[in-house]
Short mmCIF file of C-alpha atoms and ligand atoms in Angstrom, two decimals:
data_model
loop_
_atom_site.label_atom_id
_atom_site.label_comp_id
_atom_site.label_asym_id
_atom_site.label_seq_id
_atom_site.Cartn_x
_atom_site.Cartn_y
_atom_site.Cartn_z
CA MET U 28 128.16 119.94 87.85
CA LYS U 29 126.17 121.84 85.30
CA ASN U 30 123.94 124.55 86.47
CA TYR U 31 120.40 125.60 85.06
CA ASP U 32 118.44 128.56 85.82
CA VAL U 33 115.28 126.58 85.87
CA ILE U 34 114.87 122.72 86.16
CA ILE U 35 111.55 121.16 85.68
CA ILE U 36 110.86 117.72 87.05
CA GLY U 37 108.19 115.87 84.77
CA GLY U 38 107.14 115.60 81.25
CA GLY U 39 103.49 115.91 81.34
CA PRO U 40 101.21 118.91 80.48
CA SER U 41 102.22 120.91 83.46
CA ALA U 42 105.82 120.63 82.64
CA ILE U 43 105.52 121.14 79.02
CA ILE U 44 103.55 124.30 79.48
CA THR U 45 105.62 125.88 82.41
CA GLY U 46 108.76 125.10 80.31
CA VAL U 47 107.60 126.74 77.00
CA THR U 48 105.83 129.71 78.70
CA GLY U 49 108.66 130.23 81.00
CA LYS U 50 111.42 129.98 78.21
CA LYS U 51 109.58 132.22 75.81
CA GLN U 52 109.32 134.85 78.57
CA ASN U 53 113.29 134.52 79.61
CA PRO U 54 114.91 133.55 76.55
CA GLY U 55 118.36 134.22 78.23
CA LYS U 56 117.71 131.86 80.99
CA SER U 57 118.73 128.17 80.62
CA PHE U 58 115.98 125.58 81.18
CA LEU U 59 116.30 121.86 81.68
CA MET U 60 113.35 119.46 81.74
CA ILE U 61 114.04 115.88 83.22
CA LYS U 62 111.35 113.29 82.45
CA GLU U 63 111.19 109.68 82.91
CA GLU U 64 110.19 108.18 79.76
CA GLU U 65 111.30 109.40 76.18
CA LYS U 66 107.99 109.11 74.66
CA GLY U 67 105.04 110.87 76.10
CA LEU U 68 101.42 110.74 75.38
CA VAL U 69 98.25 112.87 75.72
CA PRO U 70 96.81 111.62 79.02
CA CYS U 71 93.23 112.68 78.32
CA GLY U 72 93.55 110.76 75.05
CA ILE U 73 94.50 107.39 76.58
CA PRO U 74 90.63 105.90 76.53
CA TYR U 75 90.65 106.56 72.91
CA VAL U 76 93.80 104.54 72.12
CA PHE U 77 91.89 101.41 72.85
CA HIS U 78 89.41 101.95 70.03
CA ASP U 79 88.77 105.19 68.26
CA LEU U 80 92.44 106.16 67.74
CA GLY U 81 93.50 102.56 67.56
CA SER U 82 97.30 102.96 68.68
CA VAL U 83 99.20 104.76 71.20
CA GLU U 84 101.44 106.32 68.35
CA LYS U 85 98.28 108.33 67.37
CA ASN U 86 98.11 109.85 70.85
CA MET U 87 101.63 111.01 71.25
CA MET U 88 102.69 114.39 73.17
CA GLY U 89 106.14 115.62 73.63
CA PRO U 90 108.07 118.88 74.65
CA ALA U 91 108.85 119.73 70.94
CA PRO U 92 107.51 123.28 71.50
CA PHE U 93 109.89 123.65 74.60
CA VAL U 94 112.88 122.30 72.53
CA ALA U 95 111.88 124.78 69.72
CA ALA U 96 112.09 127.58 72.28
CA GLY U 97 115.51 126.61 73.38
CA GLY U 98 114.86 124.26 76.23
CA GLU U 99 116.73 121.22 77.03
CA VAL U 100 115.43 117.71 77.76
CA LEU U 101 117.03 114.89 79.67
CA VAL U 102 115.36 111.44 79.80
CA ASP U 103 116.02 110.13 83.54
CA THR U 104 114.52 110.01 86.74
CA VAL U 105 115.20 112.57 89.64
CA THR U 106 115.94 110.45 92.62
CA ASP U 107 117.12 113.08 95.24
CA VAL U 108 116.77 116.88 95.75
CA ASN U 109 118.68 118.91 98.21
CA PHE U 110 117.23 122.35 98.76
CA GLU U 111 119.95 123.87 100.77
CA GLN U 112 122.55 123.24 98.34
CA LYS U 113 120.10 123.70 95.36
CA LYS U 114 121.04 120.65 93.42
CA LEU U 115 119.51 117.26 92.44
CA THR U 116 120.62 113.90 91.60
CA THR U 117 119.26 111.37 88.98
CA GLN U 118 118.97 107.62 88.54
CA ASP U 119 121.91 107.58 86.14
CA GLY U 120 124.06 109.21 88.75
CA LEU U 121 124.04 112.90 87.27
CA GLU U 122 124.02 115.86 89.21
CA PHE U 123 122.78 119.25 88.48
CA SER U 124 122.48 122.35 90.30
CA TYR U 125 119.58 125.06 89.74
CA ASP U 126 118.30 128.56 90.66
CA LYS U 127 114.71 127.65 90.31
CA LEU U 128 113.15 124.09 90.65
CA VAL U 129 109.70 123.05 89.47
CA PHE U 130 107.97 119.82 90.75
CA ALA U 131 105.64 118.71 87.82
CA THR U 132 105.69 115.13 88.85
CA GLY U 133 101.87 114.57 88.41
CA SER U 134 99.65 111.77 89.86
CA VAL U 135 99.62 108.02 89.75
CA PRO U 136 96.83 105.52 89.94
CA ILE U 137 95.69 104.40 93.38
CA VAL U 138 96.57 100.55 93.96
CA PRO U 139 93.61 99.14 95.95
CA LYS U 140 95.66 96.86 98.20
CA PHE U 141 92.53 96.33 100.17
CA ILE U 142 91.03 94.31 97.39
CA LYS U 143 92.16 90.48 97.68
CA GLY U 144 93.72 89.42 94.56
CA TYR U 145 94.85 92.97 93.52
CA ASP U 146 98.43 91.91 92.71
CA LEU U 147 97.28 88.81 90.33
CA ASN U 148 98.60 89.05 86.65
CA GLU U 149 96.47 91.05 84.24
CA VAL U 150 95.08 93.40 86.78
CA LYS U 151 96.26 96.60 85.25
CA TYR U 152 95.83 100.41 85.70
CA ILE U 153 95.38 103.51 83.36
CA LYS U 154 99.00 104.88 83.84
CA LYS U 155 100.01 107.99 82.23
CA SER U 156 102.82 106.07 80.48
CA TYR U 157 103.52 105.50 76.78
CA ASN U 158 105.25 102.12 77.29
CA TYR U 159 102.67 100.93 79.61
CA ILE U 160 99.58 101.77 77.63
CA ASN U 161 101.32 100.34 74.52
CA ILE U 162 101.52 97.08 76.36
CA LEU U 163 97.89 97.62 77.64
CA LYS U 164 96.63 98.04 74.32
CA GLU U 165 97.82 94.57 73.07
CA LYS U 166 96.39 92.90 76.20
CA THR U 167 92.88 94.59 75.59
CA ASP U 168 93.05 93.66 71.96
CA GLU U 169 93.46 90.01 73.00
CA ALA U 170 91.12 89.73 75.94
CA LYS U 171 87.47 88.94 75.49
CA HIS U 172 86.18 89.50 79.09
CA ILE U 173 87.49 92.63 80.63
CA VAL U 174 86.26 94.06 83.97
CA ILE U 175 86.85 97.68 84.74
CA ILE U 176 86.56 98.80 88.40
CA GLY U 177 85.70 102.41 89.08
CA GLY U 178 82.89 104.51 87.29
CA GLY U 179 84.55 107.90 87.24
CA PHE U 180 85.54 109.72 84.03
CA ILE U 181 88.40 107.26 83.30
CA GLY U 182 86.60 103.83 83.98
CA VAL U 183 83.65 105.08 82.09
CA GLU U 184 85.57 106.42 79.11
CA VAL U 185 87.62 103.21 78.88
CA ALA U 186 84.69 100.79 79.11
CA GLU U 187 82.79 102.77 76.48
CA GLN U 188 85.67 102.60 74.20
CA LEU U 189 86.24 98.74 74.60
CA ALA U 190 82.54 98.11 74.19
CA LYS U 191 82.77 99.17 70.69
CA PHE U 192 84.41 95.75 69.96
CA LYS U 193 81.28 93.70 69.52
CA ASP U 194 83.39 90.42 70.23
CA LYS U 195 84.08 91.41 73.74
CA LYS U 196 82.12 91.48 77.04
CA ILE U 197 82.96 94.77 78.99
CA SER U 198 81.72 94.97 82.51
CA LEU U 199 82.13 98.24 84.57
CA VAL U 200 81.70 98.13 88.55
CA GLU U 201 80.91 101.14 90.43
CA MET U 202 80.14 101.04 94.11
CA ARG U 203 77.93 104.12 94.18
CA GLU U 204 74.33 104.34 92.87
CA HIS U 205 75.59 105.98 89.72
CA CYS U 206 78.69 106.53 87.66
CA LEU U 207 80.32 110.05 87.60
CA CYS U 208 78.76 110.87 90.91
CA ALA U 209 81.45 113.27 91.78
CA ALA U 210 81.05 115.52 88.83
CA PHE U 211 77.44 115.60 88.00
CA SER U 212 73.99 115.97 89.84
CA GLU U 213 71.50 112.95 90.10
CA LYS U 214 69.57 113.77 86.64
CA LEU U 215 72.90 113.68 84.76
CA THR U 216 74.25 110.76 86.45
CA HIS U 217 71.06 108.74 85.72
CA LEU U 218 71.38 109.85 82.10
CA ALA U 219 74.99 109.00 82.06
CA ASP U 220 74.29 105.35 83.31
CA GLU U 221 71.64 105.00 80.53
CA ALA U 222 74.18 105.96 77.74
CA ILE U 223 76.98 103.65 79.33
CA ARG U 224 74.46 100.77 79.20
CA LYS U 225 73.20 101.67 75.63
CA ALA U 226 76.94 101.82 74.39
CA GLY U 227 77.11 98.20 75.19
CA VAL U 228 78.69 98.12 78.67
CA HIS U 229 77.53 95.52 81.41
CA LEU U 230 77.20 98.22 84.11
CA HIS U 231 77.00 97.15 87.85
CA THR U 232 76.14 99.88 90.21
CA SER U 233 75.80 100.02 93.90
CA ALA U 234 78.30 97.12 93.54
CA LYS U 235 81.55 96.71 95.42
CA VAL U 236 84.22 94.58 94.51
CA THR U 237 85.31 92.16 97.29
CA GLU U 238 87.79 89.90 95.48
CA ILE U 239 89.75 89.55 92.19
CA ILE U 240 89.69 85.68 91.93
CA GLY U 241 92.53 83.98 90.07
CA THR U 242 94.23 80.58 89.48
CA GLU U 243 97.96 80.18 89.23
CA GLY U 244 98.52 83.91 89.40
CA ASN U 245 96.16 84.70 86.73
CA VAL U 246 92.75 86.49 86.90
CA THR U 247 89.84 84.52 86.31
CA ALA U 248 86.76 86.40 87.67
CA VAL U 249 85.84 89.54 89.84
CA LYS U 250 83.63 88.91 92.76
CA LEU U 251 80.96 91.51 93.94
CA SER U 252 79.64 92.06 97.55
CA ASP U 253 76.46 90.36 96.45
CA GLY U 254 78.12 87.13 95.39
CA THR U 255 77.85 87.60 91.57
CA GLU U 256 81.13 86.61 89.98
CA ILE U 257 81.88 88.24 86.52
CA PRO U 258 84.37 86.27 84.42
CA ALA U 259 87.57 88.20 83.46
CA GLU U 260 90.80 87.62 81.92
CA LEU U 261 91.85 91.24 82.21
CA VAL U 262 90.94 93.62 85.11
CA ILE U 263 91.40 97.44 84.76
CA GLN U 264 91.49 99.43 88.04
CA ALA U 265 90.33 102.96 87.69
CA ILE U 266 89.41 103.81 91.13
CA GLY U 267 91.33 107.23 91.28
CA TYR U 268 94.61 108.85 91.27
CA THR U 269 97.00 110.20 93.95
CA PRO U 270 99.50 113.05 93.71
CA ASN U 271 103.05 111.73 93.03
CA THR U 272 104.89 113.48 95.84
CA GLN U 273 107.30 110.95 97.28
CA LEU U 274 110.35 112.77 95.79
CA ALA U 275 109.12 116.14 96.97
CA GLN U 276 108.39 114.75 100.56
CA LYS U 277 111.55 113.10 100.69
CA ALA U 278 113.45 116.25 99.95
CA GLY U 279 111.28 118.00 102.69
CA LEU U 280 108.23 119.54 101.16
CA LYS U 281 104.91 119.43 103.28
CA VAL U 282 101.63 117.90 101.61
CA ASN U 283 98.11 118.46 102.36
CA CYS U 284 95.31 116.14 103.49
CA ASN U 285 95.15 114.90 99.75
CA ASN U 286 98.77 114.09 99.54
CA ALA U 287 99.52 117.22 97.26
CA ILE U 288 102.38 119.57 97.63
CA ILE U 289 101.32 122.82 99.60
CA ARG U 290 101.93 125.91 97.47
CA ASP U 291 100.32 129.28 97.06
CA ASN U 292 98.32 130.89 94.27
CA TYR U 293 101.61 131.42 92.26
CA MET U 294 102.66 127.81 92.76
CA ARG U 295 105.26 128.85 95.28
CA THR U 296 106.08 126.31 97.97
CA PRO U 297 107.32 127.55 101.38
CA VAL U 298 110.93 126.64 100.15
CA LYS U 299 112.37 129.63 98.26
CA ASP U 300 112.76 129.15 94.58
CA VAL U 301 110.92 125.87 94.66
CA PHE U 302 107.59 125.51 92.80
CA ALA U 303 104.93 122.88 92.45
CA VAL U 304 102.33 122.75 89.62
CA GLY U 305 99.61 120.47 88.29
CA ASP U 306 98.49 117.26 89.61
CA CYS U 307 101.38 116.76 92.21
CA SER U 308 100.23 120.11 93.84
CA GLY U 309 97.39 121.26 95.96
CA ALA U 310 94.10 123.00 94.71
CA ILE U 311 91.93 125.39 96.79
CA GLY U 312 88.32 125.19 95.68
CA PHE U 313 87.31 128.43 94.24
CA ILE U 314 84.08 128.88 96.15
CA THR U 315 85.04 127.12 99.51
CA GLY U 316 88.41 128.35 99.76
CA ARG U 317 89.28 124.96 101.16
CA GLU U 318 91.63 122.24 100.04
CA ASP U 319 90.14 120.40 97.00
CA ASN U 320 91.36 117.33 95.03
CA ILE U 321 91.22 118.66 91.57
CA MET U 322 93.46 116.86 89.04
CA LEU U 323 92.78 117.93 85.38
CA ALA U 324 94.90 118.89 82.48
CA SER U 325 92.94 122.06 81.87
CA THR U 326 93.57 123.26 85.42
CA ALA U 327 97.24 122.08 85.42
CA THR U 328 97.93 123.99 82.17
CA ALA U 329 96.35 126.94 83.31
CA GLU U 330 98.70 127.05 86.45
CA ALA U 331 101.52 126.20 84.53
CA ARG U 332 100.85 129.26 82.28
CA ILE U 333 100.86 131.52 85.43
CA LEU U 334 103.91 129.80 86.71
CA GLY U 335 105.75 130.11 83.32
CA TYR U 336 105.12 133.83 83.37
CA ASN U 337 106.02 134.24 87.07
CA LEU U 338 109.10 132.20 87.59
CA PHE U 339 111.44 135.05 88.18
CA GLU U 340 109.07 137.85 89.41
CA ILE U 341 105.28 138.15 89.38
CA ASN U 342 104.52 139.60 85.74
CA LEU U 343 101.15 137.96 85.56
CA VAL U 344 98.75 138.69 88.42
CA ARG U 345 96.32 136.13 89.21
CA THR U 346 92.96 137.76 89.53
CA PHE U 347 90.84 134.65 90.23
CA SER U 348 91.85 132.79 93.20
CA GLY U 349 91.19 129.16 93.66
CA THR U 350 90.65 126.28 91.10
CA LEU U 351 87.46 125.99 89.04
CA SER U 352 86.87 122.38 87.87
CA VAL U 353 85.27 122.02 84.47
CA PHE U 354 84.38 118.61 83.45
CA SER U 355 83.22 117.21 80.15
CA THR U 356 83.01 113.86 78.53
CA GLU U 357 81.05 112.04 75.67
CA ILE U 358 79.43 108.70 76.11
CA GLY U 359 77.87 107.08 73.08
CA GLY U 360 77.60 110.51 71.17
CA LYS U 361 76.12 112.31 74.26
CA VAL U 362 77.95 114.97 75.93
CA PHE U 363 77.93 115.42 79.66
CA ALA U 364 79.64 118.54 81.06
CA SER U 365 79.82 120.54 84.42
CA ALA U 366 81.54 123.62 85.93
CA GLY U 367 82.28 124.91 89.44
CA ALA U 368 79.67 124.06 92.15
CA ILE U 369 77.11 121.66 91.30
CA LYS U 370 74.10 120.99 93.55
CA GLN U 371 75.73 118.24 95.97
CA ALA U 372 78.96 120.31 96.07
CA ALA U 373 77.17 123.52 96.95
CA GLU U 374 75.12 121.39 99.60
CA ALA U 375 78.21 119.83 101.01
CA ALA U 376 79.84 123.32 101.41
CA GLY U 377 76.78 124.59 103.01
CA ILE U 378 76.13 127.33 100.10
CA SER U 379 72.47 128.35 99.37
CA TYR U 380 71.59 127.95 95.70
CA ILE U 381 68.84 127.86 93.32
CA CYS U 382 68.78 126.10 89.80
CA GLY U 383 67.68 127.74 86.64
CA GLU U 384 67.03 124.94 83.86
CA PHE U 385 66.06 125.05 80.05
CA GLU U 386 66.16 122.65 77.46
CA ASP U 387 65.87 123.08 73.54
CA VAL U 388 67.40 121.68 70.47
CA ASP U 389 70.91 122.99 69.56
CA ARG U 390 70.04 124.16 66.13
CA HIS U 391 67.08 126.07 64.72
CA PRO U 392 64.47 125.31 63.37
CA GLU U 393 64.08 121.76 64.95
CA GLY U 394 63.52 120.25 61.57
CA PHE U 395 67.28 119.70 60.73
CA ALA U 396 68.26 116.25 60.81
CA ASP U 397 71.32 116.31 63.13
CA THR U 398 69.88 118.25 65.87
CA SER U 399 70.36 117.02 69.45
CA LYS U 400 68.61 118.18 72.65
CA LEU U 401 70.59 120.50 74.76
CA TRP U 402 69.79 120.73 78.48
CA VAL U 403 71.36 123.48 80.55
CA SER U 404 71.12 124.02 84.47
CA LEU U 405 72.75 127.12 85.95
CA VAL U 406 73.44 127.06 89.76
CA VAL U 407 72.79 130.40 91.14
CA SER U 408 73.45 132.42 94.50
CA PRO U 409 69.90 133.56 95.31
CA SER U 410 71.05 136.56 97.36
CA THR U 411 73.15 137.94 94.52
CA GLY U 412 72.34 136.12 91.36
CA ILE U 413 75.64 135.13 90.86
CA ILE U 414 76.47 132.03 88.85
CA ILE U 415 78.34 129.56 90.84
CA GLY U 416 78.08 126.33 88.68
CA GLY U 417 76.35 124.80 85.76
CA GLU U 418 75.76 121.44 84.13
CA ILE U 419 74.99 120.65 80.42
CA CYS U 420 73.92 117.58 78.55
CA GLY U 421 73.56 117.50 74.79
CA GLY U 422 75.55 117.27 71.48
CA LYS U 423 79.14 118.50 70.81
CA SER U 424 78.51 122.04 71.38
CA ALA U 425 77.98 121.27 75.27
CA GLY U 426 81.79 120.82 75.31
CA GLU U 427 82.34 124.69 74.40
CA LEU U 428 79.06 126.11 75.97
CA ILE U 429 80.41 124.63 79.43
CA ASN U 430 83.48 126.81 78.94
CA VAL U 431 81.30 129.92 78.57
CA ILE U 432 79.52 128.94 82.03
CA GLY U 433 83.18 128.43 83.28
CA LEU U 434 84.14 132.05 82.23
CA ALA U 435 80.87 133.38 83.57
CA ILE U 436 81.58 131.86 87.09
CA GLN U 437 85.31 133.23 87.16
CA LYS U 438 84.02 136.66 86.14
CA GLY U 439 81.22 136.54 88.81
CA VAL U 440 78.48 137.04 86.17
CA THR U 441 74.93 137.25 87.50
CA VAL U 442 71.84 135.80 85.98
CA TYR U 443 70.54 139.56 85.48
CA GLU U 444 73.81 140.22 83.12
CA LEU U 445 73.41 136.96 81.28
CA VAL U 446 69.85 137.78 80.24
CA SER U 447 71.29 140.85 78.13
CA TYR U 448 74.36 138.70 77.10
CA GLN U 449 75.13 139.56 73.46
CA ILE U 450 75.03 136.37 71.43
CA GLY U 451 75.61 135.30 67.89
CA THR U 452 73.44 132.54 66.61
CA HIS U 453 72.86 130.74 63.20
CA PRO U 454 70.36 127.87 62.28
CA LEU U 455 73.01 125.31 61.38
CA LEU U 456 75.18 126.10 64.66
CA THR U 457 73.34 127.23 67.64
CA THR U 458 70.13 127.43 69.62
CA ALA U 459 67.58 129.92 68.46
CA PRO U 460 68.06 133.64 69.51
CA THR U 461 64.40 133.55 70.73
CA LYS U 462 65.25 130.77 73.20
CA TYR U 463 69.01 130.86 73.69
CA VAL U 464 69.59 128.02 76.25
CA LEU U 465 71.96 129.98 78.51
CA ILE U 466 69.67 133.02 78.59
CA LYS U 467 66.50 131.02 79.08
CA ALA U 468 68.29 129.12 81.94
CA ALA U 469 69.15 132.52 83.42
CA GLU U 470 65.54 133.71 83.27
CA ALA U 471 64.35 130.51 84.93
CA ALA U 472 66.77 131.35 87.77
CA ILE U 473 65.49 134.80 87.97
CA SER U 474 61.90 133.68 88.26
CA LYS U 475 62.84 131.56 91.22
CA ILE U 476 64.75 134.31 92.88
CA LYS U 477 62.00 136.96 92.41
CA PRO U 478 58.70 135.07 91.18
CA CYS U 479 56.97 137.11 88.51
C1 LIG J 530 92.70 108.47 81.11
C2 LIG J 530 92.73 109.98 81.56
C3 LIG J 530 91.96 110.71 80.95
C4 LIG J 530 92.00 112.10 81.34
N1 LIG J 530 91.23 112.99 80.71
C5 LIG J 530 91.11 114.27 80.98
C6 LIG J 530 90.37 115.20 80.32
O1 LIG J 530 89.50 114.82 79.42
N2 LIG J 530 90.55 116.41 80.74
C7 LIG J 530 91.35 116.83 81.54
O2 LIG J 530 91.43 118.25 81.84
N3 LIG J 530 91.97 116.06 82.36
C8 LIG J 530 92.07 114.79 82.22
N4 LIG J 530 92.85 113.96 82.81
C9 LIG J 530 93.84 114.43 83.80
C10 LIG J 530 94.93 114.68 83.25
O3 LIG J 530 95.61 113.87 82.57
C11 LIG J 530 95.89 115.13 84.43
O4 LIG J 530 95.34 116.33 85.01
C12 LIG J 530 97.40 115.77 83.65
O5 LIG J 530 97.92 114.65 83.31
C13 LIG J 530 98.29 116.57 84.77
O6 LIG J 530 99.46 116.86 84.18
P1 LIG J 530 100.63 116.81 85.07
O7 LIG J 530 101.80 117.38 84.12
O8 LIG J 530 100.54 117.72 86.39
O9 LIG J 530 101.04 115.27 85.52
P2 LIG J 530 101.29 113.95 84.79
O10 LIG J 530 100.53 114.11 83.40
O11 LIG J 530 101.05 113.04 85.56
O12 LIG J 530 102.80 114.09 84.34
C14 LIG J 530 103.85 113.88 85.24
C15 LIG J 530 105.14 113.53 84.73
O13 LIG J 530 106.17 113.63 85.61
C16 LIG J 530 107.16 112.44 85.35
N5 LIG J 530 107.73 112.32 86.59
C17 LIG J 530 107.32 111.94 87.82
N6 LIG J 530 108.24 111.77 88.69
C18 LIG J 530 109.32 112.11 88.06
C19 LIG J 530 110.79 112.08 88.61
N7 LIG J 530 111.22 111.83 89.70
N8 LIG J 530 111.89 112.26 87.60
C20 LIG J 530 111.51 112.63 86.26
N9 LIG J 530 110.17 112.80 85.86
C21 LIG J 530 109.17 112.37 86.71
C22 LIG J 530 106.07 111.40 84.95
O14 LIG J 530 106.88 110.32 84.33
C23 LIG J 530 105.17 112.11 83.96
O15 LIG J 530 105.66 112.34 82.80
C24 LIG J 530 92.89 112.53 82.33
C25 LIG J 530 93.78 111.63 82.91
C26 LIG J 530 93.62 110.30 82.62
C27 LIG J 530 94.82 109.35 83.25
#
């Protein structure tokens, strides 16, 4: 039986970044990554395979940097792990022993068995699998009536892309009042719904799917709670993901209320030398300190970098405890982004807050042809002035500006500090120095804390 110093189970962003960081830090140690499929894909790029990228080949991602650093890769599925003997078995009957073991087994789409007809032919999912998406791309190319169930990021992005084909009718069904409710406040979800409709998607909100109707095993329509029947040849379920933890649980690891592997701030599980990272592992909300259900490539790779440095001893001390979610997406050219605690999250956690808002154009002066409106809202703790969250809506710059807010949250920056924030501005690139949106939003928050 071959032994490796480190074995990583998985081939997604967490596995790749843990592998490449860990191997570079420990060039003398042997590393093996065991992944299910030979070809990998950028999970966040999947929606764009259906139109803007045009093919799954243009959305490939693999462990090349890990291999270049000296790591080995095996395409196989791990079926059993024995913690006492520190060994594992694969589907092909291979056995390996390890010193350190990393679970990076990710997440899988939730299958809504409670919806009648969920098992009909052509009811599909957005699986993070190269082979599956390759086949799904052919099916979306052929189908003229496609219904997407679930108005979260993935459902919205896939619908927006498919609606770019003018010969298709794309319907999106969301049971809540607006799409993207978990990530944005009412104002932005309202604007997002408008952008989705403008992009040509037939949007049904406050609408619950009661049945997927079919004849001879094939989908023909989707039925809603109000009796509406939407004709469909293809249905894409996008109602969420669940951590892929069957293997870990079989081996004896405990999961939290979200089905995610319990681990500490350094990705260590309670079993010595066994780690869990990324979507398969539990997250603790940065403000509430409670279990949170955050599954993002950005947070997964941040955790993977920390784990890569700390596999053998703690070299990189984690100064920020908890996981900060930073979301962004683009619908029909409009960017929607949020970081940390948005209004409803603060309310649910019983945290008092005020908001400081400001809107301006993203260039200056306003006369340039390609300006977009840029709206910023900072969520602030009124007793300390500390920024705990934020939202932005606007052009492309919103995607990076939200990361500035993310950094401010992580560093505990107050709105008082933000008003003296040293910035660089340029007419073609940023908002005006006289009314820089982040600073004006901070001023708006201060005026609410201490009216002047
Ligand atoms: C359509 C879509 C769009 C997204 N967009 C964004 C975005 O814009 N920004 C963002 O931050 N996040 C986004 N995400 C979320 C992001 O993709 C996930 O957070 C990320 O993939 C998590 O990485 P991971 O490595 O932990 O898990 P995964 O990517 O799920 O990888 C897990 C890997 O483990 C392998 N595996 C599982 N079990 C075994 C086994 N027993 N043996 C061997 N291998 C195994 C799987 O085959 C898979 O390769 C998106 C997700 C989707 C689906």
